């Protein structure tokens, strides 16, 4: 969903794919081992399917940068550039959520038990059961977060935030982004750099408006 990888990894959507407990245990162990072999990324990027927009998130979840392809008019078009920005955002967020989940699994992974004769104690089995329970919990939490992005639950507060020149509009339910739309007539008058600044300013306004952001920056 967030780009092809040659190595074993966890799919954070459609958890039925993971199979039974033993399959989950094996896949999770492989994913944690792979994650442990490399440094956790400081930034997480996502690109829409037309390659028109690339968006980078910091580990805090704030948008670090937005890049617009010079050929965006042909690739996404003025009517779908808002969808492209949103898709790039959700893919970058998915990468961030996946890393967070793997870090949690790595912390919760039980220590490797040395080979020893069978014993009557069930403590190792209990450790494995607890780790497996936490693994399922972490995966379902990530799956729920991704599902919320695509099918946001009904919440009382629905509002919008517009970019400085009204080219892009960010749609919110509660504090979650549910869509980004574009004003085709205004977008058509923008060049690539102007559109990039519109998108960057849109996320900046959103971040400043989020509860707790002002306190966190002070």
PDB file of C-alpha atoms in Angstrom, residues 16-180:
ATOM      1  CA  UNK A  16      -6.958 -11.034   7.785  1.00  0.00           C
ATOM      2  CA  UNK A  17      -4.042 -11.394   5.384  1.00  0.00           C
ATOM      3  CA  UNK A  18      -1.772 -12.097   8.361  1.00  0.00           C
ATOM      4  CA  UNK A  19      -3.380 -15.460   9.028  1.00  0.00           C
ATOM      5  CA  UNK A  20      -3.357 -17.393  12.287  1.00  0.00           C
ATOM      6  CA  UNK A  21      -1.358 -16.693  15.439  1.00  0.00           C
ATOM      7  CA  UNK A  22       1.691 -18.656  14.289  1.00  0.00           C
ATOM      8  CA  UNK A  23       1.778 -16.817  10.962  1.00  0.00           C
ATOM      9  CA  UNK A  24       1.432 -13.487  12.752  1.00  0.00           C
ATOM     10  CA  UNK A  25       4.210 -14.410  15.149  1.00  0.00           C
ATOM     11  CA  UNK A  26       6.535 -15.329  12.290  1.00  0.00           C
ATOM     12  CA  UNK A  27       5.738 -12.253  10.177  1.00  0.00           C
ATOM     13  CA  UNK A  28       6.014  -9.919  13.146  1.00  0.00           C
ATOM     14  CA  UNK A  29       9.352 -11.418  14.181  1.00  0.00           C
ATOM     15  CA  UNK A  30      10.718 -11.008  10.645  1.00  0.00           C
ATOM     16  CA  UNK A  31       9.485  -7.429  10.458  1.00  0.00           C
ATOM     17  CA  UNK A  32      10.979  -6.539  13.847  1.00  0.00           C
ATOM     18  CA  UNK A  33      14.311  -8.161  12.893  1.00  0.00           C
ATOM     19  CA  UNK A  34      14.363  -6.198   9.645  1.00  0.00           C
ATOM     20  CA  UNK A  35      13.481  -2.993  11.468  1.00  0.00           C
ATOM     21  CA  UNK A  36      16.196  -3.590  14.076  1.00  0.00           C
ATOM     22  CA  UNK A  37      18.821  -3.976  11.346  1.00  0.00           C
ATOM     23  CA  UNK A  38      18.418  -0.379  10.209  1.00  0.00           C
ATOM     24  CA  UNK A  39      18.082   2.974  11.915  1.00  0.00           C
ATOM     25  CA  UNK A  40      14.561   4.292  12.362  1.00  0.00           C
ATOM     26  CA  UNK A  41      13.972   6.960   9.702  1.00  0.00           C
ATOM     27  CA  UNK A  42      13.793  10.546  10.920  1.00  0.00           C
ATOM     28  CA  UNK A  43      11.480  11.490   8.053  1.00  0.00           C
ATOM     29  CA  UNK A  44       8.672   9.595   6.328  1.00  0.00           C
ATOM     30  CA  UNK A  45       7.700  10.288   2.731  1.00  0.00           C
ATOM     31  CA  UNK A  46       4.670   9.477   0.646  1.00  0.00           C
ATOM     32  CA  UNK A  47       3.888   9.974  -3.031  1.00  0.00           C
ATOM     33  CA  UNK A  48       0.569   9.865  -4.826  1.00  0.00           C
ATOM     34  CA  UNK A  49      -0.042   7.324  -7.577  1.00  0.00           C
ATOM     35  CA  UNK A  50       0.432   9.883 -10.373  1.00  0.00           C
ATOM     36  CA  UNK A  51       3.834  10.949  -8.955  1.00  0.00           C
ATOM     37  CA  UNK A  52       2.600  14.549  -8.895  1.00  0.00           C
ATOM     38  CA  UNK A  53       3.067  15.149  -5.169  1.00  0.00           C
ATOM     39  CA  UNK A  54       5.657  13.969  -2.666  1.00  0.00           C
ATOM     40  CA  UNK A  55       5.125  14.847   0.972  1.00  0.00           C
ATOM     41  CA  UNK A  56       7.523  14.353   3.888  1.00  0.00           C
ATOM     42  CA  UNK A  57       6.481  13.989   7.536  1.00  0.00           C
ATOM     43  CA  UNK A  58       8.680  14.396  10.578  1.00  0.00           C
ATOM     44  CA  UNK A  59       8.463  11.829  13.385  1.00  0.00           C
ATOM     45  CA  UNK A  60       6.249  14.308  15.244  1.00  0.00           C
ATOM     46  CA  UNK A  61       3.673  13.991  12.446  1.00  0.00           C
ATOM     47  CA  UNK A  62       4.226  17.531  11.171  1.00  0.00           C
ATOM     48  CA  UNK A  63       4.675  18.115   7.451  1.00  0.00           C
ATOM     49  CA  UNK A  64       8.359  18.781   6.822  1.00  0.00           C
ATOM     50  CA  UNK A  65       8.178  19.445   3.085  1.00  0.00           C
ATOM     51  CA  UNK A  66       5.955  19.217   0.016  1.00  0.00           C
ATOM     52  CA  UNK A  67       7.272  18.707  -3.509  1.00  0.00           C
ATOM     53  CA  UNK A  68       5.170  19.208  -6.630  1.00  0.00           C
ATOM     54  CA  UNK A  69       6.246  17.642  -9.931  1.00  0.00           C
ATOM     55  CA  UNK A  70       6.848  20.103 -12.761  1.00  0.00           C
ATOM     56  CA  UNK A  71       4.575  17.912 -14.889  1.00  0.00           C
ATOM     57  CA  UNK A  72       1.703  17.905 -12.377  1.00  0.00           C
ATOM     58  CA  UNK A  73      -0.791  19.437 -14.813  1.00  0.00           C
ATOM     59  CA  UNK A  74      -0.508  16.426 -17.123  1.00  0.00           C
ATOM     60  CA  UNK A  75      -0.102  13.835 -14.354  1.00  0.00           C
ATOM     61  CA  UNK A  76      -2.817  14.800 -11.860  1.00  0.00           C
ATOM     62  CA  UNK A  77      -4.483  17.766 -13.529  1.00  0.00           C
ATOM     63  CA  UNK A  78      -5.954  20.866 -11.955  1.00  0.00           C
ATOM     64  CA  UNK A  79      -9.089  19.046 -10.789  1.00  0.00           C
ATOM     65  CA  UNK A  80      -7.344  16.175  -9.003  1.00  0.00           C
ATOM     66  CA  UNK A  81      -4.301  17.859  -7.500  1.00  0.00           C
ATOM     67  CA  UNK A  82      -6.080  18.106  -4.152  1.00  0.00           C
ATOM     68  CA  UNK A  83      -6.633  14.346  -4.152  1.00  0.00           C
ATOM     69  CA  UNK A  84      -2.955  13.877  -5.011  1.00  0.00           C
ATOM     70  CA  UNK A  85      -1.841  15.979  -2.032  1.00  0.00           C
ATOM     71  CA  UNK A  86      -4.142  14.019   0.274  1.00  0.00           C
ATOM     72  CA  UNK A  87      -2.946  10.672  -1.072  1.00  0.00           C
ATOM     73  CA  UNK A  88       0.710  11.652  -0.589  1.00  0.00           C
ATOM     74  CA  UNK A  89      -0.118  12.737   2.968  1.00  0.00           C
ATOM     75  CA  UNK A  90      -1.881   9.494   3.894  1.00  0.00           C
ATOM     76  CA  UNK A  91       0.952   7.398   2.464  1.00  0.00           C
ATOM     77  CA  UNK A  92       3.549   9.330   4.426  1.00  0.00           C
ATOM     78  CA  UNK A  93       1.400   9.008   7.539  1.00  0.00           C
ATOM     79  CA  UNK A  94       1.077   5.278   6.908  1.00  0.00           C
ATOM     80  CA  UNK A  95       4.869   4.964   6.834  1.00  0.00           C
ATOM     81  CA  UNK A  96       5.099   6.866  10.121  1.00  0.00           C
ATOM     82  CA  UNK A  97       2.425   4.696  11.757  1.00  0.00           C
ATOM     83  CA  UNK A  98       4.135   1.529  10.564  1.00  0.00           C
ATOM     84  CA  UNK A  99       7.466   2.605  12.059  1.00  0.00           C
ATOM     85  CA  UNK A 100       5.748   3.480  15.333  1.00  0.00           C
ATOM     86  CA  UNK A 101       4.084   0.056  15.450  1.00  0.00           C
ATOM     87  CA  UNK A 102       7.359  -1.755  14.750  1.00  0.00           C
ATOM     88  CA  UNK A 103       9.088   0.218  17.493  1.00  0.00           C
ATOM     89  CA  UNK A 104       6.345  -0.863  19.899  1.00  0.00           C
ATOM     90  CA  UNK A 105       6.674  -4.489  18.802  1.00  0.00           C
ATOM     91  CA  UNK A 106      10.447  -4.311  19.202  1.00  0.00           C
ATOM     92  CA  UNK A 107      10.091  -3.003  22.759  1.00  0.00           C
ATOM     93  CA  UNK A 108       7.491  -5.635  23.649  1.00  0.00           C
ATOM     94  CA  UNK A 109       9.227  -8.599  21.994  1.00  0.00           C
ATOM     95  CA  UNK A 110      10.056 -11.218  24.643  1.00  0.00           C
ATOM     96  CA  UNK A 111      13.732 -12.135  25.075  1.00  0.00           C
ATOM     97  CA  UNK A 112      14.985 -15.196  23.222  1.00  0.00           C
ATOM     98  CA  UNK A 113      14.856 -18.216  25.491  1.00  0.00           C
ATOM     99  CA  UNK A 114      18.009 -20.401  25.581  1.00  0.00           C
ATOM    100  CA  UNK A 115      17.601 -24.026  24.599  1.00  0.00           C
ATOM    101  CA  UNK A 116      16.779 -26.108  27.668  1.00  0.00           C
ATOM    102  CA  UNK A 117      14.985 -29.317  28.589  1.00  0.00           C
ATOM    103  CA  UNK A 118      11.203 -29.163  28.874  1.00  0.00           C
ATOM    104  CA  UNK A 119      10.109 -27.736  32.201  1.00  0.00           C
ATOM    105  CA  UNK A 120       6.854 -27.580  34.040  1.00  0.00           C
ATOM    106  CA  UNK A 121       6.959 -23.757  34.228  1.00  0.00           C
ATOM    107  CA  UNK A 122       4.719 -21.945  31.765  1.00  0.00           C
ATOM    108  CA  UNK A 123       6.408 -18.536  32.174  1.00  0.00           C
ATOM    109  CA  UNK A 124       7.979 -18.488  28.633  1.00  0.00           C
ATOM    110  CA  UNK A 125       4.631 -19.433  27.139  1.00  0.00           C
ATOM    111  CA  UNK A 126       2.970 -16.659  29.096  1.00  0.00           C
ATOM    112  CA  UNK A 127       5.579 -14.175  27.809  1.00  0.00           C
ATOM    113  CA  UNK A 128       4.891 -15.280  24.237  1.00  0.00           C
ATOM    114  CA  UNK A 129       1.147 -15.047  24.757  1.00  0.00           C
ATOM    115  CA  UNK A 130       1.469 -11.521  26.166  1.00  0.00           C
ATOM    116  CA  UNK A 131       3.684 -10.444  23.261  1.00  0.00           C
ATOM    117  CA  UNK A 132       1.250 -11.943  20.773  1.00  0.00           C
ATOM    118  CA  UNK A 133      -1.651 -10.110  22.425  1.00  0.00           C
ATOM    119  CA  UNK A 134       0.242  -6.823  22.238  1.00  0.00           C
ATOM    120  CA  UNK A 135       1.187  -7.530  18.624  1.00  0.00           C
ATOM    121  CA  UNK A 136      -2.440  -7.984  17.623  1.00  0.00           C
ATOM    122  CA  UNK A 137      -3.352  -4.865  19.583  1.00  0.00           C
ATOM    123  CA  UNK A 138      -0.715  -2.753  17.853  1.00  0.00           C
ATOM    124  CA  UNK A 139      -1.693  -4.001  14.399  1.00  0.00           C
ATOM    125  CA  UNK A 140      -5.391  -3.424  14.932  1.00  0.00           C
ATOM    126  CA  UNK A 141      -4.643   0.080  16.225  1.00  0.00           C
ATOM    127  CA  UNK A 142      -2.719   0.905  13.041  1.00  0.00           C
ATOM    128  CA  UNK A 143      -5.418  -0.664  10.857  1.00  0.00           C
ATOM    129  CA  UNK A 144      -8.054   1.421  12.641  1.00  0.00           C
ATOM    130  CA  UNK A 145      -6.028   4.600  12.120  1.00  0.00           C
ATOM    131  CA  UNK A 146      -5.686   3.930   8.399  1.00  0.00           C
ATOM    132  CA  UNK A 147      -9.370   3.052   8.131  1.00  0.00           C
ATOM    133  CA  UNK A 148     -10.202   6.339   9.859  1.00  0.00           C
ATOM    134  CA  UNK A 149      -8.318   8.224   7.158  1.00  0.00           C
ATOM    135  CA  UNK A 150     -10.379   6.617   4.397  1.00  0.00           C
ATOM    136  CA  UNK A 151     -13.712   6.186   6.178  1.00  0.00           C
ATOM    137  CA  UNK A 152     -13.741   8.803   8.901  1.00  0.00           C
ATOM    138  CA  UNK A 153     -16.368   8.155  11.579  1.00  0.00           C
ATOM    139  CA  UNK A 154     -19.128  10.630  12.069  1.00  0.00           C
ATOM    140  CA  UNK A 155     -18.059  13.292  14.556  1.00  0.00           C
ATOM    141  CA  UNK A 156     -19.939  16.420  15.607  1.00  0.00           C
ATOM    142  CA  UNK A 157     -17.360  18.937  14.417  1.00  0.00           C
ATOM    143  CA  UNK A 158     -16.757  19.237  10.685  1.00  0.00           C
ATOM    144  CA  UNK A 159     -14.773  22.177   9.352  1.00  0.00           C
ATOM    145  CA  UNK A 160     -12.416  23.261   6.605  1.00  0.00           C
ATOM    146  CA  UNK A 161      -9.123  25.112   6.338  1.00  0.00           C
ATOM    147  CA  UNK A 162      -8.163  26.904   3.130  1.00  0.00           C
ATOM    148  CA  UNK A 163      -4.734  27.724   1.736  1.00  0.00           C
ATOM    149  CA  UNK A 164      -3.744  31.437   1.481  1.00  0.00           C
ATOM    150  CA  UNK A 165      -5.132  31.909  -2.048  1.00  0.00           C
ATOM    151  CA  UNK A 166      -8.014  29.436  -1.678  1.00  0.00           C
ATOM    152  CA  UNK A 167      -6.557  26.912  -4.137  1.00  0.00           C
ATOM    153  CA  UNK A 168      -6.638  23.990  -1.703  1.00  0.00           C
ATOM    154  CA  UNK A 169      -9.105  23.192   1.048  1.00  0.00           C
ATOM    155  CA  UNK A 170      -8.428  20.770   3.868  1.00  0.00           C
ATOM    156  CA  UNK A 171     -11.510  18.988   5.261  1.00  0.00           C
ATOM    157  CA  UNK A 172     -11.592  17.939   8.918  1.00  0.00           C
ATOM    158  CA  UNK A 173     -13.777  15.846  11.163  1.00  0.00           C
ATOM    159  CA  UNK A 174     -12.683  16.491  14.702  1.00  0.00           C
ATOM    160  CA  UNK A 175      -8.930  16.944  14.356  1.00  0.00           C
ATOM    161  CA  UNK A 176      -8.454  14.351  11.588  1.00  0.00           C
ATOM    162  CA  UNK A 177      -7.946  15.194   7.922  1.00  0.00           C
ATOM    163  CA  UNK A 178     -10.554  13.441   5.776  1.00  0.00           C
ATOM    164  CA  UNK A 179      -9.952  15.015   2.358  1.00  0.00           C
ATOM    165  CA  UNK A 180      -8.178  17.765   0.452  1.00  0.00           C
TER     166      UNK A 180
END
